[in-house]
């Protein structure tokens, strides 16, 4: 099973999101609509998600168009096939979305006390062509926008994933 986006209208992509585990891609939790910002460069990510743990969650574009599990340090792990954070310029540094780190670093995803995520986030350095054929990932924990004290912002395990396809 693969969670793959559909181009709904010109300039907008809807990405089906699914929970992920070491066993594979699991139940649907909703969608994320992605469209260009009307006021400037960048993309707006508008979630319509349910069933997540309340609080802030690391939210990123990952390199590969897959949400399947894989082996990491000899252990089968959720969504490893998505690869790392999208980093086409080889920055190898996790930072805030408006800074000069991984291009796939997004603002944290906020989940309300009822498990819903509906607050849009803005990614100022991305365009639709950048994210086509990649994965959008939600991590279990928050994100410090830093590699210190924990690597990649400390978001932890991969919790939900969707594959982005314009066509």
Tab-separated table of N, CA and C in Angstrom:
chain	number	residue	atom	x	y	z
A	1	UNK	N	0.848	-1.169	0.000
A	1	UNK	CA	0.000	0.000	0.000
A	1	UNK	C	0.894	1.232	0.000
A	2	UNK	N	0.537	2.239	-0.762
A	2	UNK	CA	1.319	3.454	-0.846
A	2	UNK	C	0.394	4.653	-0.729
A	3	UNK	N	0.764	5.617	0.085
A	3	UNK	CA	-0.013	6.840	0.228
A	3	UNK	C	0.506	7.825	-0.798
A	4	UNK	N	-0.243	8.054	-1.868
A	4	UNK	CA	0.210	8.896	-2.962
A	4	UNK	C	-0.738	10.051	-3.186
A	5	UNK	N	-0.175	11.235	-3.453
A	5	UNK	CA	-0.961	12.452	-3.662
A	5	UNK	C	-1.571	12.493	-5.049
A	6	UNK	N	-2.598	13.308	-5.191
A	6	UNK	CA	-3.235	13.570	-6.471
A	6	UNK	C	-3.238	15.064	-6.723
A	7	UNK	N	-3.029	15.454	-7.975
A	7	UNK	CA	-3.152	16.867	-8.324
A	7	UNK	C	-4.635	17.157	-8.508
A	8	UNK	N	-5.218	17.920	-7.609
A	8	UNK	CA	-6.649	18.188	-7.643
A	8	UNK	C	-6.977	19.317	-8.600
A	9	UNK	N	-6.214	20.372	-8.564
A	9	UNK	CA	-6.411	21.496	-9.464
A	9	UNK	C	-5.034	22.061	-9.759
A	10	UNK	N	-4.943	22.826	-10.828
A	10	UNK	CA	-3.645	23.385	-11.197
A	10	UNK	C	-3.061	24.158	-10.026
A	11	UNK	N	-1.845	23.820	-9.663
A	11	UNK	CA	-1.174	24.535	-8.594
A	11	UNK	C	-1.487	24.050	-7.205
A	12	UNK	N	-2.197	22.957	-7.062
A	12	UNK	CA	-2.531	22.418	-5.751
A	12	UNK	C	-2.360	20.905	-5.768
A	13	UNK	N	-1.807	20.371	-4.700
A	13	UNK	CA	-1.634	18.924	-4.563
A	13	UNK	C	-2.265	18.505	-3.241
A	14	UNK	N	-3.025	17.420	-3.267
A	14	UNK	CA	-3.565	16.851	-2.037
A	14	UNK	C	-2.849	15.535	-1.760
A	15	UNK	N	-2.235	15.456	-0.591
A	15	UNK	CA	-1.445	14.282	-0.220
A	15	UNK	C	-2.199	13.465	0.827
A	16	UNK	N	-2.599	12.225	0.504
A	16	UNK	CA	-3.188	11.349	1.518
A	16	UNK	C	-2.117	10.959	2.542
A	17	UNK	N	-2.447	11.078	3.811
A	17	UNK	CA	-1.502	10.759	4.888
A	17	UNK	C	-1.961	9.511	5.626
A	18	UNK	N	-0.990	8.670	5.970
A	18	UNK	CA	-1.250	7.417	6.672
A	18	UNK	C	-0.293	7.269	7.851
A	19	UNK	N	-0.772	6.633	8.904
A	19	UNK	CA	0.136	6.236	9.975
A	19	UNK	C	1.118	5.232	9.398
A	20	UNK	N	2.332	5.192	9.949
A	20	UNK	CA	3.340	4.237	9.509
A	20	UNK	C	3.929	3.538	10.725
A	21	UNK	N	4.367	2.306	10.511
A	21	UNK	CA	5.012	1.537	11.570
A	21	UNK	C	6.049	0.625	10.923
A	22	UNK	N	6.741	-0.136	11.739
A	22	UNK	CA	7.714	-1.098	11.225
A	22	UNK	C	7.042	-2.166	10.377
A	23	UNK	N	5.726	-2.322	10.521
A	23	UNK	CA	4.976	-3.295	9.718
A	23	UNK	C	4.596	-2.751	8.352
A	24	UNK	N	4.584	-1.413	8.201
A	24	UNK	CA	4.248	-0.827	6.905
A	24	UNK	C	3.357	0.388	7.020
A	25	UNK	N	2.706	0.723	5.900
A	25	UNK	CA	1.787	1.852	5.827
A	25	UNK	C	0.444	1.377	6.370
A	26	UNK	N	-0.128	2.160	7.288
A	26	UNK	CA	-1.344	1.734	7.977
A	26	UNK	C	-2.530	2.636	7.647
A	27	UNK	N	-3.405	2.862	8.598
A	27	UNK	CA	-4.676	3.545	8.329
A	27	UNK	C	-4.497	5.014	7.959
A	28	UNK	N	-5.459	5.498	7.178
A	28	UNK	CA	-5.493	6.896	6.762
A	28	UNK	C	-5.812	7.786	7.957
A	29	UNK	N	-5.135	8.954	7.996
A	29	UNK	CA	-5.442	9.931	9.043
A	29	UNK	C	-5.914	11.260	8.439
A	30	UNK	N	-6.042	11.318	7.117
A	30	UNK	CA	-6.516	12.522	6.453
A	30	UNK	C	-5.601	12.933	5.313
A	31	UNK	N	-5.576	14.246	5.047
A	31	UNK	CA	-4.815	14.760	3.919
A	31	UNK	C	-4.066	16.045	4.288
A	32	UNK	N	-3.118	16.381	3.429
A	32	UNK	CA	-2.452	17.681	3.492
A	32	UNK	C	-2.549	18.277	2.094
A	33	UNK	N	-3.120	19.474	2.007
A	33	UNK	CA	-3.166	20.186	0.731
A	33	UNK	C	-1.947	21.099	0.665
A	34	UNK	N	-1.282	21.079	-0.477
A	34	UNK	CA	-0.088	21.903	-0.676
A	34	UNK	C	-0.332	22.792	-1.886
A	35	UNK	N	-0.124	24.094	-1.714
A	35	UNK	CA	-0.282	25.019	-2.840
A	35	UNK	C	0.686	26.189	-2.696
A	36	UNK	N	1.007	26.835	-3.831
A	36	UNK	CA	1.894	27.997	-3.765
A	36	UNK	C	1.259	29.122	-2.952
A	37	UNK	N	2.094	29.871	-2.266
A	37	UNK	CA	1.644	31.042	-1.524
A	37	UNK	C	1.160	32.094	-2.506
A	38	UNK	N	0.082	32.778	-2.168
A	38	UNK	CA	-0.437	33.832	-3.037
A	38	UNK	C	0.330	35.138	-2.876
A	39	UNK	N	0.986	35.320	-1.732
A	39	UNK	CA	1.627	36.600	-1.461
A	39	UNK	C	3.123	36.647	-1.753
A	40	UNK	N	3.766	35.493	-1.859
A	40	UNK	CA	5.210	35.488	-2.100
A	40	UNK	C	5.649	34.106	-2.556
A	41	UNK	N	6.953	33.920	-2.694
A	41	UNK	CA	7.492	32.596	-2.991
A	41	UNK	C	7.161	31.661	-1.841
A	42	UNK	N	7.233	30.379	-2.107
A	42	UNK	CA	7.026	29.404	-1.050
A	42	UNK	C	5.735	28.637	-1.221
A	43	UNK	N	5.544	27.673	-0.315
A	43	UNK	CA	4.368	26.811	-0.336
A	43	UNK	C	3.633	26.872	0.986
A	44	UNK	N	2.327	26.689	0.908
A	44	UNK	CA	1.487	26.580	2.094
A	44	UNK	C	1.040	25.118	2.197
A	45	UNK	N	1.225	24.526	3.379
A	45	UNK	CA	0.807	23.151	3.675
A	45	UNK	C	-0.384	23.255	4.625
A	46	UNK	N	-1.565	22.796	4.166
A	46	UNK	CA	-2.776	22.881	4.980
A	46	UNK	C	-3.216	21.468	5.353
A	47	UNK	N	-2.997	21.073	6.611
A	47	UNK	CA	-3.384	19.723	7.039
A	47	UNK	C	-4.875	19.629	7.355
A	48	UNK	N	-5.407	18.460	7.151
A	48	UNK	CA	-6.749	18.088	7.610
A	48	UNK	C	-6.589	16.670	8.150
A	49	UNK	N	-6.043	16.595	9.359
A	49	UNK	CA	-5.618	15.322	9.940
A	49	UNK	C	-6.301	15.064	11.273
A	50	UNK	N	-6.500	13.795	11.589
A	50	UNK	CA	-7.111	13.389	12.860
A	50	UNK	C	-6.367	12.178	13.412
A	51	UNK	N	-6.444	12.012	14.737
A	51	UNK	CA	-5.896	10.816	15.362
A	51	UNK	C	-4.431	10.883	15.719
A	52	UNK	N	-3.871	12.086	15.803
A	52	UNK	CA	-2.475	12.235	16.202
A	52	UNK	C	-2.391	12.649	17.664
A	53	UNK	N	-1.246	12.417	18.272
A	53	UNK	CA	-1.004	12.819	19.657
A	53	UNK	C	-0.943	14.350	19.732
A	54	UNK	N	-1.653	14.971	20.674
A	54	UNK	CA	-1.616	16.430	20.803
A	54	UNK	C	-0.199	16.948	21.053
A	55	UNK	N	0.052	18.176	20.554
A	55	UNK	CA	1.334	18.827	20.745
A	55	UNK	C	1.983	19.168	19.424
A	56	UNK	N	3.258	19.514	19.479
A	56	UNK	CA	3.984	19.848	18.250
A	56	UNK	C	4.717	18.605	17.737
A	57	UNK	N	4.799	18.529	16.420
A	57	UNK	CA	5.428	17.389	15.758
A	57	UNK	C	6.399	17.884	14.694
A	58	UNK	N	7.560	17.228	14.598
A	58	UNK	CA	8.469	17.503	13.500
A	58	UNK	C	7.751	17.213	12.197
A	59	UNK	N	7.991	18.054	11.194
A	59	UNK	CA	7.252	18.003	9.930
A	59	UNK	C	8.263	18.321	8.836
A	60	UNK	N	8.460	17.398	7.889
A	60	UNK	CA	9.526	17.559	6.904
A	60	UNK	C	9.170	16.956	5.560
A	61	UNK	N	9.861	17.435	4.541
A	61	UNK	CA	9.862	16.771	3.237
A	61	UNK	C	11.069	15.839	3.254
A	62	UNK	N	10.835	14.570	2.896
A	62	UNK	CA	11.917	13.594	2.829
A	62	UNK	C	12.245	13.292	1.374
A	63	UNK	N	13.432	12.758	1.138
A	63	UNK	CA	14.008	12.607	-0.199
A	63	UNK	C	13.227	11.719	-1.158
A	64	UNK	N	12.745	10.574	-0.702
A	64	UNK	CA	12.235	9.531	-1.590
A	64	UNK	C	10.714	9.383	-1.551
A	65	UNK	N	10.112	8.983	-2.670
A	65	UNK	CA	8.661	8.825	-2.747
A	65	UNK	C	8.177	7.470	-2.224
A	66	UNK	N	8.442	7.192	-0.961
A	66	UNK	CA	8.009	5.932	-0.354
A	66	UNK	C	7.780	6.123	1.139
A	67	UNK	N	6.791	5.428	1.664
A	67	UNK	CA	6.499	5.433	3.100
A	67	UNK	C	6.710	4.049	3.709
A	68	UNK	N	7.345	3.185	2.969
A	68	UNK	CA	7.536	1.802	3.401
A	68	UNK	C	8.621	1.699	4.476
A	69	UNK	N	8.522	0.662	5.318
A	69	UNK	CA	9.558	0.451	6.337
A	69	UNK	C	10.849	-0.049	5.700
A	70	UNK	N	11.903	-0.077	6.501
A	70	UNK	CA	13.182	-0.593	6.052
A	70	UNK	C	14.063	-0.868	7.250
A	71	UNK	N	15.253	-1.338	6.975
A	71	UNK	CA	16.188	-1.660	8.039
A	71	UNK	C	17.042	-0.444	8.387
A	72	UNK	N	17.148	-0.180	9.691
A	72	UNK	CA	18.006	0.892	10.194
A	72	UNK	C	18.721	0.337	11.415
A	73	UNK	N	20.032	0.291	11.344
A	73	UNK	CA	20.852	-0.260	12.420
A	73	UNK	C	20.397	-1.674	12.789
A	74	UNK	N	20.029	-2.461	11.770
A	74	UNK	CA	19.630	-3.848	11.976
A	74	UNK	C	18.228	-4.057	12.512
A	75	UNK	N	17.430	-2.992	12.580
A	75	UNK	CA	16.061	-3.082	13.107
A	75	UNK	C	15.086	-2.581	12.047
A	76	UNK	N	13.999	-3.329	11.808
A	76	UNK	CA	12.970	-2.870	10.884
A	76	UNK	C	12.289	-1.645	11.489
A	77	UNK	N	12.257	-0.543	10.710
A	77	UNK	CA	11.831	0.756	11.219
A	77	UNK	C	10.846	1.423	10.263
A	78	UNK	N	9.892	2.156	10.820
A	78	UNK	CA	8.848	2.823	10.040
A	78	UNK	C	9.418	3.807	9.026
A	79	UNK	N	8.894	3.751	7.805
A	79	UNK	CA	9.101	4.737	6.732
A	79	UNK	C	10.555	5.045	6.398
A	80	UNK	N	11.456	4.122	6.629
A	80	UNK	CA	12.874	4.334	6.324
A	80	UNK	C	13.091	4.539	4.822
A	81	UNK	N	12.248	3.932	3.988
A	81	UNK	CA	12.402	4.069	2.538
A	81	UNK	C	12.236	5.513	2.065
A	82	UNK	N	11.679	6.391	2.895
A	82	UNK	CA	11.541	7.809	2.534
A	82	UNK	C	12.889	8.526	2.525
A	83	UNK	N	13.911	7.911	3.089
A	83	UNK	CA	15.220	8.537	3.144
A	83	UNK	C	15.261	9.667	4.156
A	84	UNK	N	16.270	10.506	4.041
A	84	UNK	CA	16.449	11.618	4.972
A	84	UNK	C	15.711	12.866	4.521
A	85	UNK	N	15.917	13.946	5.271
A	85	UNK	CA	15.309	15.230	4.919
A	85	UNK	C	15.808	15.670	3.544
A	86	UNK	N	14.923	16.242	2.758
A	86	UNK	CA	15.265	16.752	1.433
A	86	UNK	C	16.345	17.826	1.582
A	87	UNK	N	17.512	17.575	0.972
A	87	UNK	CA	18.679	18.440	1.144
A	87	UNK	C	19.454	18.533	-0.182
A	88	UNK	N	18.845	19.120	-1.232
A	88	UNK	CA	19.469	19.106	-2.558
A	88	UNK	C	20.780	19.884	-2.637
A	89	UNK	N	20.987	20.810	-1.724
A	89	UNK	CA	22.205	21.615	-1.744
A	89	UNK	C	23.299	21.037	-0.847
A	90	UNK	N	23.036	19.884	-0.215
A	90	UNK	CA	24.034	19.215	0.613
A	90	UNK	C	24.434	20.001	1.855
A	91	UNK	N	23.508	20.725	2.452
A	91	UNK	CA	23.800	21.530	3.647
A	91	UNK	C	24.124	20.656	4.855
A	92	UNK	N	23.518	19.476	4.924
A	92	UNK	CA	23.710	18.541	6.035
A	92	UNK	C	23.531	19.217	7.390
A	93	UNK	N	22.547	20.116	7.458
A	93	UNK	CA	22.300	20.855	8.677
A	93	UNK	C	20.799	21.082	8.831
A	94	UNK	N	20.261	20.713	9.981
A	94	UNK	CA	18.842	20.887	10.264
A	94	UNK	C	18.632	22.260	10.889
A	95	UNK	N	17.766	23.066	10.266
A	95	UNK	CA	17.503	24.420	10.757
A	95	UNK	C	16.035	24.758	10.562
A	96	UNK	N	15.665	25.955	10.961
A	96	UNK	CA	14.298	26.433	10.761
A	96	UNK	C	14.032	26.585	9.263
A	97	UNK	N	12.766	26.501	8.846
A	97	UNK	CA	12.422	26.559	7.417
A	97	UNK	C	12.871	27.832	6.701
A	98	UNK	N	13.048	28.910	7.405
A	98	UNK	CA	13.445	30.186	6.800
A	98	UNK	C	14.956	30.391	6.854
A	99	UNK	N	15.684	29.415	7.414
A	99	UNK	CA	17.135	29.501	7.484
A	99	UNK	C	17.772	28.641	6.399
A	100	UNK	N	19.089	28.593	6.350
A	100	UNK	CA	19.821	27.951	5.270
A	100	UNK	C	20.269	26.529	5.635
A	101	UNK	N	19.317	25.666	5.990
A	101	UNK	CA	19.611	24.263	6.281
A	101	UNK	C	19.003	23.370	5.219
A	102	UNK	N	18.535	22.180	5.637
A	102	UNK	CA	17.834	21.289	4.698
A	102	UNK	C	16.683	22.058	4.068
A	103	UNK	N	16.498	21.909	2.794
A	103	UNK	CA	15.385	22.590	2.118
A	103	UNK	C	14.049	21.977	2.532
A	104	UNK	N	14.043	20.734	2.983
A	104	UNK	CA	12.817	20.049	3.389
A	104	UNK	C	12.378	20.309	4.819
A	105	UNK	N	13.074	21.155	5.553
A	105	UNK	CA	12.673	21.470	6.928
A	105	UNK	C	11.430	22.366	6.897
A	106	UNK	N	10.361	21.922	7.535
A	106	UNK	CA	9.096	22.655	7.583
A	106	UNK	C	8.841	23.143	9.007
A	107	UNK	N	7.941	24.132	9.182
A	107	UNK	CA	7.538	24.519	10.535
A	107	UNK	C	6.884	23.321	11.239
A	108	UNK	N	6.910	23.323	12.565
A	108	UNK	CA	6.284	22.219	13.296
A	108	UNK	C	4.800	22.152	12.964
A	109	UNK	N	4.278	20.946	13.021
A	109	UNK	CA	2.849	20.689	12.849
A	109	UNK	C	2.232	20.705	14.235
A	110	UNK	N	1.211	21.511	14.431
A	110	UNK	CA	0.550	21.607	15.733
A	110	UNK	C	-0.730	20.766	15.719
A	111	UNK	N	-0.835	19.876	16.701
A	111	UNK	CA	-2.006	19.021	16.862
A	111	UNK	C	-2.729	19.459	18.132
A	112	UNK	N	-4.010	19.741	18.003
A	112	UNK	CA	-4.813	20.223	19.128
A	112	UNK	C	-5.138	19.089	20.104
A	113	UNK	N	-5.724	19.454	21.240
A	113	UNK	CA	-6.008	18.478	22.299
A	113	UNK	C	-6.951	17.370	21.851
A	114	UNK	N	-7.715	17.599	20.784
A	114	UNK	CA	-8.622	16.559	20.276
A	114	UNK	C	-7.980	15.694	19.185
A	115	UNK	N	-6.657	15.847	18.983
A	115	UNK	CA	-5.935	15.014	18.017
A	115	UNK	C	-6.027	15.495	16.580
A	116	UNK	N	-6.527	16.721	16.367
A	116	UNK	CA	-6.697	17.264	15.026
A	116	UNK	C	-5.555	18.220	14.671
A	117	UNK	N	-5.178	18.233	13.399
A	117	UNK	CA	-4.212	19.201	12.882
A	117	UNK	C	-4.854	19.875	11.681
A	118	UNK	N	-5.068	21.178	11.796
A	118	UNK	CA	-5.687	21.935	10.698
A	118	UNK	C	-5.022	23.288	10.468
A	119	UNK	N	-3.985	23.613	11.223
A	119	UNK	CA	-3.322	24.901	11.099
A	119	UNK	C	-2.309	24.866	9.956
A	120	UNK	N	-2.475	25.732	8.940
A	120	UNK	CA	-1.524	25.763	7.819
A	120	UNK	C	-0.133	26.200	8.273
A	121	UNK	N	0.878	25.742	7.543
A	121	UNK	CA	2.252	26.184	7.764
A	121	UNK	C	2.833	26.658	6.432
A	122	UNK	N	3.794	27.572	6.506
A	122	UNK	CA	4.403	28.171	5.331
A	122	UNK	C	5.853	27.729	5.208
A	123	UNK	N	6.210	27.229	4.026
A	123	UNK	CA	7.589	26.826	3.720
A	123	UNK	C	8.137	27.789	2.679
A	124	UNK	N	8.905	28.801	3.099
A	124	UNK	CA	9.302	29.886	2.207
A	124	UNK	C	10.307	29.526	1.118
A	125	UNK	N	11.029	28.420	1.275
A	125	UNK	CA	12.089	28.090	0.314
A	125	UNK	C	11.711	26.997	-0.674
A	126	UNK	N	10.479	26.500	-0.618
A	126	UNK	CA	10.072	25.397	-1.489
A	126	UNK	C	9.124	25.847	-2.594
A	127	UNK	N	9.168	25.115	-3.717
A	127	UNK	CA	8.218	25.260	-4.811
A	127	UNK	C	7.669	23.875	-5.117
A	128	UNK	N	6.529	23.807	-5.829
A	128	UNK	CA	5.912	22.507	-6.116
A	128	UNK	C	6.872	21.553	-6.820
A	129	UNK	N	7.681	22.063	-7.753
A	129	UNK	CA	8.621	21.187	-8.463
A	129	UNK	C	9.655	20.573	-7.536
A	130	UNK	N	9.974	21.243	-6.427
A	130	UNK	CA	10.936	20.707	-5.454
A	130	UNK	C	10.410	19.459	-4.763
A	131	UNK	N	9.108	19.418	-4.506
A	131	UNK	CA	8.563	18.359	-3.660
A	131	UNK	C	7.935	17.207	-4.432
A	132	UNK	N	7.731	17.367	-5.735
A	132	UNK	CA	7.155	16.295	-6.543
A	132	UNK	C	8.059	15.064	-6.491
A	133	UNK	N	7.478	13.908	-6.211
A	133	UNK	CA	8.253	12.680	-6.130
A	133	UNK	C	9.035	12.544	-4.840
A	134	UNK	N	8.521	13.135	-3.775
A	134	UNK	CA	9.142	13.042	-2.449
A	134	UNK	C	8.074	12.604	-1.451
A	135	UNK	N	8.426	12.538	-0.186
A	135	UNK	CA	7.474	12.169	0.864
A	135	UNK	C	7.366	13.306	1.865
A	136	UNK	N	6.176	13.474	2.430
A	136	UNK	CA	5.990	14.401	3.539
A	136	UNK	C	5.854	13.540	4.793
A	137	UNK	N	6.580	13.933	5.860
A	137	UNK	CA	6.686	13.086	7.055
A	137	UNK	C	6.296	13.865	8.303
A	138	UNK	N	5.572	13.179	9.188
A	138	UNK	CA	5.251	13.707	10.514
A	138	UNK	C	5.950	12.812	11.521
A	139	UNK	N	6.713	13.435	12.426
A	139	UNK	CA	7.436	12.695	13.459
A	139	UNK	C	6.640	12.696	14.764
A	140	UNK	N	6.966	11.779	15.658
A	140	UNK	CA	6.227	11.646	16.922
A	140	UNK	C	6.397	12.841	17.843
A	141	UNK	N	7.579	13.446	17.862
A	141	UNK	CA	7.854	14.548	18.778
A	141	UNK	C	8.025	15.870	18.063
A	142	UNK	N	8.312	16.892	18.836
A	142	UNK	CA	8.490	18.242	18.319
A	142	UNK	C	9.775	18.404	17.539
A	143	UNK	N	10.148	19.651	17.270
A	143	UNK	CA	11.322	19.942	16.469
A	143	UNK	C	11.964	21.216	17.017
A	144	UNK	N	13.244	21.148	17.340
A	144	UNK	CA	13.969	22.314	17.866
A	144	UNK	C	14.630	23.133	16.765
A	145	UNK	N	14.508	22.704	15.506
A	145	UNK	CA	15.155	23.369	14.365
A	145	UNK	C	16.668	23.436	14.540
A	146	UNK	N	17.232	22.394	15.126
A	146	UNK	CA	18.664	22.365	15.391
A	146	UNK	C	19.149	20.927	15.418
A	147	UNK	N	20.431	20.719	15.212
A	147	UNK	CA	21.022	19.390	15.348
A	147	UNK	C	21.573	19.162	16.752
A	148	UNK	N	21.341	20.123	17.640
A	148	UNK	CA	21.819	20.026	19.009
A	148	UNK	C	20.706	20.467	19.961
A	149	UNK	N	20.414	19.799	21.031
A	149	UNK	CA	21.176	18.686	21.579
A	149	UNK	C	20.882	17.349	20.896
A	150	UNK	N	19.777	17.265	20.130
A	150	UNK	CA	19.470	16.014	19.434
A	150	UNK	C	19.484	16.243	17.934
A	151	UNK	N	20.025	15.273	17.196
A	151	UNK	CA	20.108	15.350	15.751
A	151	UNK	C	18.712	15.516	15.134
A	152	UNK	N	18.639	16.295	14.068
A	152	UNK	CA	17.414	16.513	13.288
A	152	UNK	C	16.261	17.061	14.112
A	153	UNK	N	16.585	17.850	15.123
A	153	UNK	CA	15.554	18.529	15.906
A	153	UNK	C	14.897	17.698	16.978
A	154	UNK	N	15.276	16.432	17.121
A	154	UNK	CA	14.756	15.589	18.187
A	154	UNK	C	13.328	15.125	18.000
A	155	UNK	N	12.810	15.143	16.773
A	155	UNK	CA	11.422	14.750	16.517
A	155	UNK	C	11.129	13.281	16.754
A	156	UNK	N	12.155	12.466	16.734
A	156	UNK	CA	11.965	11.052	17.019
A	156	UNK	C	11.417	10.254	15.854
A	157	UNK	N	10.727	9.182	16.198
A	157	UNK	CA	10.259	8.207	15.215
A	157	UNK	C	9.309	8.820	14.194
A	158	UNK	N	9.266	8.206	13.045
A	158	UNK	CA	8.358	8.610	11.967
A	158	UNK	C	6.972	8.047	12.268
A	159	UNK	N	5.988	8.929	12.315
A	159	UNK	CA	4.647	8.535	12.732
A	159	UNK	C	3.649	8.463	11.584
A	160	UNK	N	3.724	9.405	10.645
A	160	UNK	CA	2.788	9.443	9.523
A	160	UNK	C	3.516	9.922	8.277
A	161	UNK	N	3.024	9.488	7.112
A	161	UNK	CA	3.746	9.750	5.875
A	161	UNK	C	2.777	9.772	4.695
A	162	UNK	N	3.143	10.526	3.676
A	162	UNK	CA	2.410	10.530	2.409
A	162	UNK	C	3.360	10.806	1.266
A	163	UNK	N	3.107	10.218	0.105
A	163	UNK	CA	3.942	10.413	-1.076
A	163	UNK	C	3.345	11.515	-1.920
A	164	UNK	N	4.194	12.425	-2.383
A	164	UNK	CA	3.757	13.601	-3.141
A	164	UNK	C	3.967	13.339	-4.644
A	165	UNK	N	2.877	13.443	-5.398
A	165	UNK	CA	2.918	13.291	-6.856
A	165	UNK	C	2.016	14.345	-7.472
A	166	UNK	N	2.562	15.135	-8.417
A	166	UNK	CA	1.748	16.148	-9.090
A	166	UNK	C	0.852	15.531	-10.152
A	167	UNK	N	1.269	14.418	-10.754
A	167	UNK	CA	0.460	13.857	-11.834
A	167	UNK	C	0.043	12.445	-11.527
